[in-house]
């Protein structure tokens, strides 16, 4: 923790969440002066002898509990490093337990018991300072931990004022100036805290509470200062990590793989399923007499695998190990995409059912889109009743349409047409619904173009026919998803190359045997 002349300023965590994606995208663009395909090509064709550039394989072994725990810590550290790199708004926040929760009740009771013991000891005649001395010793260590290596004068002063041997001798003679020590501690905290804590320090100086309550507040502010120090360190560390992020994350994952040889099992299954999907499509086309098709290549396999991540079923299969650090971001993209697809399906049905009288009415279309989006918000939640929501949306849409039609001297929708419209909108809950199938296929087509293109940023605004209603949302989600893919491919490309080579080698051997 720097001294006052170089105190960190607090950073707000309420910045626009899209800055996370923008910074990540900018970083990926800067790191890929050559195209992503070129980088991937090197992964598939270069000599994979470097430890930090390619995965190494180890024979299976039985892991001890200690090794398993080490792997868990390694994965946690990898996740933290990745979050710091890709999310410039990432910061640590104080733990907050839900009100009246069991954990909060237990914690509060334990803390109360501790401070009650301290108060009882200090109120004894003569006072007992054992607990107070332990607190002073802990405060001294916390204050010392905040100092820069060169702050020798303040370090010496803290050690002299909070000399535990001297304080114990004073305690033996009932001569401890506990109020004087607390005043010195608060003054020292004011010198080394971040500016955001100045108001807290002021309140400590002006406090008229008893010494026990004062010490409790001192520890509260010290906890906040520790959080400030951690966030200050993260902010300083972020540029370094970003400059070396690819090598750093790849090396971290390599160390996990060396300790846990099966750490790529789910990733292997994922890539294998993409290969099988492509082979199945080729076999179907050949059965339909469309001619011989070449076997899928490594780039085609990886592109198909990336597309699978967009619609991953988290209830059926665990996410590949190489994507775990981005799971929250991927889920958010998937949830938003599902909502946008449903909105697009609803409005396509409205336009095709009502037709000419509402064509070209941008304000009406925007109003229906906003209303539908609001009513479908949270549709990914397990307790969300999609059928009920669509019925409500249908009723609202019919009201809006009738109002718009009558204002422009068109006849209102007949009861039969309203019933047809409601039935068609509610039918999108069926997986084989033609409108739903059409929209989902074209969304996959849009994202596959982005994944395969050398310059995906230029394709973000080029949405397939039928998706113009959600064009702005698709562009945002496309930028987010491609940013994640670009970075993931840079970090884990050598691991993917090794897996695909093995899968293709097995396939070629099987063909030779047959």
Short mmCIF file of N, CA, C and O in Angstrom, two decimals, residues 275-333:
data_model
loop_
_atom_site.label_atom_id
_atom_site.label_comp_id
_atom_site.label_asym_id
_atom_site.label_seq_id
_atom_site.Cartn_x
_atom_site.Cartn_y
_atom_site.Cartn_z
N UNK A 275 -16.02 -33.34 -34.77
CA UNK A 275 -15.55 -34.15 -35.90
C UNK A 275 -16.65 -35.12 -36.35
O UNK A 275 -16.91 -35.28 -37.55
N UNK A 276 -17.31 -35.74 -35.38
CA UNK A 276 -18.38 -36.69 -35.71
C UNK A 276 -19.57 -35.99 -36.35
O UNK A 276 -20.23 -36.54 -37.24
N UNK A 277 -19.85 -34.76 -35.91
CA UNK A 277 -20.94 -33.99 -36.52
C UNK A 277 -20.66 -33.71 -37.99
O UNK A 277 -21.54 -33.84 -38.85
N UNK A 278 -19.42 -33.34 -38.30
CA UNK A 278 -19.04 -33.08 -39.69
C UNK A 278 -19.11 -34.35 -40.53
O UNK A 278 -19.58 -34.33 -41.68
N UNK A 279 -18.62 -35.46 -39.99
CA UNK A 279 -18.65 -36.73 -40.72
C UNK A 279 -20.09 -37.16 -41.00
O UNK A 279 -20.40 -37.68 -42.08
N UNK A 280 -20.95 -36.96 -40.01
CA UNK A 280 -22.36 -37.32 -40.18
C UNK A 280 -22.99 -36.50 -41.30
O UNK A 280 -23.76 -37.03 -42.12
N UNK A 281 -22.67 -35.20 -41.36
CA UNK A 281 -23.22 -34.34 -42.42
C UNK A 281 -22.70 -34.78 -43.79
O UNK A 281 -23.45 -34.79 -44.77
N UNK A 282 -21.43 -35.16 -43.86
CA UNK A 282 -20.85 -35.62 -45.13
C UNK A 282 -21.52 -36.91 -45.58
O UNK A 282 -21.88 -37.07 -46.75
N UNK A 283 -21.72 -37.83 -44.66
CA UNK A 283 -22.36 -39.10 -44.99
C UNK A 283 -23.79 -38.89 -45.48
O UNK A 283 -24.26 -39.56 -46.40
N UNK A 284 -24.50 -37.95 -44.86
CA UNK A 284 -25.87 -37.66 -45.27
C UNK A 284 -25.91 -37.10 -46.69
O UNK A 284 -26.75 -37.51 -47.51
N UNK A 285 -24.99 -36.20 -47.00
CA UNK A 285 -24.94 -35.62 -48.34
C UNK A 285 -24.60 -36.68 -49.39
O UNK A 285 -25.15 -36.69 -50.49
N UNK A 286 -23.67 -37.57 -49.04
CA UNK A 286 -23.31 -38.64 -49.98
C UNK A 286 -24.46 -39.60 -50.20
O UNK A 286 -24.69 -40.08 -51.31
N UNK A 287 -25.21 -39.87 -49.13
CA UNK A 287 -26.37 -40.76 -49.26
C UNK A 287 -27.45 -40.14 -50.14
O UNK A 287 -28.24 -40.85 -50.77
N UNK A 288 -27.47 -38.80 -50.19
CA UNK A 288 -28.45 -38.10 -51.03
C UNK A 288 -27.96 -37.92 -52.46
O UNK A 288 -28.59 -37.25 -53.27
N UNK A 289 -26.78 -38.52 -52.76
CA UNK A 289 -26.24 -38.47 -54.11
C UNK A 289 -25.62 -37.16 -54.49
O UNK A 289 -25.61 -36.77 -55.66
N UNK A 290 -25.09 -36.42 -53.52
CA UNK A 290 -24.48 -35.13 -53.81
C UNK A 290 -22.99 -35.22 -54.09
O UNK A 290 -22.28 -34.23 -54.10
N UNK A 291 -22.49 -36.43 -54.28
CA UNK A 291 -21.10 -36.62 -54.64
C UNK A 291 -20.19 -36.83 -53.45
O UNK A 291 -20.59 -36.66 -52.30
N UNK A 292 -18.95 -37.19 -53.78
CA UNK A 292 -17.97 -37.45 -52.73
C UNK A 292 -17.53 -36.15 -52.08
O UNK A 292 -17.34 -35.13 -52.74
N UNK A 293 -17.39 -36.19 -50.77
CA UNK A 293 -16.93 -35.03 -50.01
C UNK A 293 -15.63 -35.38 -49.30
O UNK A 293 -15.49 -36.50 -48.78
N UNK A 294 -14.67 -34.46 -49.27
CA UNK A 294 -13.42 -34.76 -48.55
C UNK A 294 -13.65 -34.81 -47.05
O UNK A 294 -14.59 -34.21 -46.52
N UNK A 295 -12.81 -35.56 -46.35
CA UNK A 295 -12.90 -35.64 -44.89
C UNK A 295 -12.64 -34.27 -44.29
O UNK A 295 -11.88 -33.47 -44.85
N UNK A 296 -13.26 -33.93 -43.18
CA UNK A 296 -13.07 -32.61 -42.57
C UNK A 296 -11.62 -32.39 -42.13
O UNK A 296 -10.98 -33.30 -41.58
N UNK A 297 -11.11 -31.18 -42.36
CA UNK A 297 -9.76 -30.83 -41.95
C UNK A 297 -9.74 -30.27 -40.53
O UNK A 297 -10.79 -30.03 -39.93
N UNK A 298 -8.55 -30.03 -40.00
CA UNK A 298 -8.44 -29.57 -38.61
C UNK A 298 -9.10 -28.22 -38.36
O UNK A 298 -9.72 -28.03 -37.32
N UNK A 299 -9.00 -27.28 -39.33
CA UNK A 299 -9.61 -25.97 -39.12
C UNK A 299 -11.12 -26.07 -39.11
O UNK A 299 -11.80 -25.42 -38.33
N UNK A 300 -11.66 -26.90 -40.00
CA UNK A 300 -13.10 -27.09 -40.07
C UNK A 300 -13.63 -27.73 -38.79
O UNK A 300 -14.68 -27.37 -38.27
N UNK A 301 -12.88 -28.68 -38.25
CA UNK A 301 -13.26 -29.33 -36.99
C UNK A 301 -13.30 -28.32 -35.85
O UNK A 301 -14.25 -28.26 -35.07
N UNK A 302 -12.25 -27.49 -35.78
CA UNK A 302 -12.17 -26.52 -34.68
C UNK A 302 -13.25 -25.45 -34.81
O UNK A 302 -13.85 -25.04 -33.81
N UNK A 303 -13.53 -25.01 -36.03
CA UNK A 303 -14.58 -24.02 -36.24
C UNK A 303 -15.95 -24.56 -35.83
O UNK A 303 -16.75 -23.87 -35.18
N UNK A 304 -16.21 -25.82 -36.18
CA UNK A 304 -17.47 -26.45 -35.78
C UNK A 304 -17.55 -26.60 -34.26
O UNK A 304 -18.61 -26.40 -33.66
N UNK A 305 -16.42 -26.93 -33.64
CA UNK A 305 -16.38 -27.05 -32.18
C UNK A 305 -16.69 -25.73 -31.52
O UNK A 305 -17.45 -25.65 -30.54
N UNK A 306 -16.13 -24.63 -32.04
CA UNK A 306 -16.39 -23.31 -31.47
C UNK A 306 -17.87 -22.96 -31.58
O UNK A 306 -18.46 -22.36 -30.68
N UNK A 307 -18.49 -23.32 -32.70
CA UNK A 307 -19.91 -23.04 -32.87
C UNK A 307 -20.75 -23.82 -31.86
O UNK A 307 -21.77 -23.32 -31.37
N UNK A 308 -20.32 -25.03 -31.53
CA UNK A 308 -21.03 -25.83 -30.53
C UNK A 308 -21.05 -25.13 -29.17
O UNK A 308 -22.01 -25.25 -28.42
N UNK A 309 -19.97 -24.42 -28.85
CA UNK A 309 -19.87 -23.73 -27.56
C UNK A 309 -20.98 -22.70 -27.41
O UNK A 309 -21.50 -22.47 -26.32
N UNK A 310 -21.39 -22.09 -28.54
CA UNK A 310 -22.42 -21.06 -28.50
C UNK A 310 -23.75 -21.60 -27.99
O UNK A 310 -24.49 -20.90 -27.30
N UNK A 311 -24.06 -22.86 -28.31
CA UNK A 311 -25.34 -23.46 -27.92
C UNK A 311 -25.12 -24.62 -26.95
O UNK A 311 -25.89 -25.58 -26.95
N UNK A 312 -24.10 -24.54 -26.14
CA UNK A 312 -23.74 -25.65 -25.25
C UNK A 312 -24.86 -25.95 -24.26
O UNK A 312 -25.43 -25.04 -23.67
N UNK A 313 -25.16 -27.26 -24.10
CA UNK A 313 -26.16 -27.69 -23.13
C UNK A 313 -25.46 -28.01 -21.82
O UNK A 313 -24.89 -29.09 -21.66
N UNK A 314 -25.49 -27.07 -20.89
CA UNK A 314 -24.76 -27.23 -19.63
C UNK A 314 -25.39 -28.30 -18.74
O UNK A 314 -24.73 -28.78 -17.81
N UNK A 315 -26.62 -28.65 -19.00
CA UNK A 315 -27.28 -29.69 -18.20
C UNK A 315 -26.86 -31.09 -18.61
O UNK A 315 -26.95 -32.02 -17.81
N UNK A 316 -26.40 -31.24 -19.84
CA UNK A 316 -26.05 -32.57 -20.35
C UNK A 316 -24.56 -32.87 -20.25
O UNK A 316 -24.16 -33.99 -19.98
N UNK A 317 -23.73 -31.88 -20.47
CA UNK A 317 -22.29 -32.10 -20.52
C UNK A 317 -21.54 -30.97 -19.84
O UNK A 317 -21.94 -29.81 -19.97
N UNK A 318 -20.46 -31.30 -19.14
CA UNK A 318 -19.63 -30.24 -18.56
C UNK A 318 -18.90 -29.48 -19.66
O UNK A 318 -18.58 -30.04 -20.71
N UNK A 319 -18.67 -28.23 -19.43
CA UNK A 319 -17.98 -27.39 -20.40
C UNK A 319 -16.54 -27.88 -20.56
O UNK A 319 -15.92 -28.33 -19.59
N UNK A 320 -15.96 -27.82 -21.76
CA UNK A 320 -14.54 -28.19 -21.93
C UNK A 320 -13.64 -27.42 -20.97
O UNK A 320 -13.90 -26.25 -20.67
N UNK A 321 -12.60 -28.07 -20.52
CA UNK A 321 -11.71 -27.47 -19.51
C UNK A 321 -11.11 -26.15 -19.99
O UNK A 321 -10.87 -25.25 -19.18
N UNK A 322 -10.88 -26.03 -21.28
CA UNK A 322 -10.26 -24.82 -21.81
C UNK A 322 -11.21 -23.63 -21.86
O UNK A 322 -10.79 -22.52 -22.22
N UNK A 323 -12.48 -23.84 -21.54
CA UNK A 323 -13.47 -22.76 -21.57
C UNK A 323 -14.01 -22.42 -20.18
O UNK A 323 -14.85 -21.51 -20.05
N UNK A 324 -13.56 -23.12 -19.16
CA UNK A 324 -14.14 -22.95 -17.82
C UNK A 324 -14.01 -21.51 -17.33
O UNK A 324 -14.92 -20.96 -16.70
N UNK A 325 -12.88 -20.86 -17.63
CA UNK A 325 -12.66 -19.50 -17.13
C UNK A 325 -13.61 -18.49 -17.77
O UNK A 325 -13.75 -17.36 -17.27
N UNK A 326 -14.26 -18.86 -18.87
CA UNK A 326 -15.19 -17.95 -19.54
C UNK A 326 -16.63 -18.42 -19.43
O UNK A 326 -17.50 -17.91 -20.16
N UNK A 327 -16.91 -19.34 -18.53
CA UNK A 327 -18.25 -19.93 -18.48
C UNK A 327 -19.33 -18.88 -18.24
O UNK A 327 -20.38 -18.89 -18.90
N UNK A 328 -19.12 -17.97 -17.31
CA UNK A 328 -20.14 -16.97 -17.01
C UNK A 328 -20.42 -16.10 -18.24
O UNK A 328 -21.58 -15.84 -18.59
N UNK A 329 -19.36 -15.67 -18.92
CA UNK A 329 -19.54 -14.85 -20.12
C UNK A 329 -20.27 -15.62 -21.21
O UNK A 329 -21.15 -15.07 -21.90
N UNK A 330 -19.92 -16.90 -21.39
CA UNK A 330 -20.58 -17.71 -22.41
C UNK A 330 -22.05 -17.91 -22.10
O UNK A 330 -22.91 -17.85 -23.00
N UNK A 331 -22.36 -18.16 -20.84
CA UNK A 331 -23.77 -18.34 -20.45
C UNK A 331 -24.57 -17.06 -20.71
O UNK A 331 -25.71 -17.11 -21.18
N UNK A 332 -23.98 -15.91 -20.39
CA UNK A 332 -24.69 -14.65 -20.60
C UNK A 332 -24.96 -14.41 -22.08
O UNK A 332 -26.04 -13.94 -22.46
N UNK A 333 -23.98 -14.72 -22.93
CA UNK A 333 -24.19 -14.59 -24.38
C UNK A 333 -25.30 -15.53 -24.83
O UNK A 333 -26.19 -15.16 -25.61
#
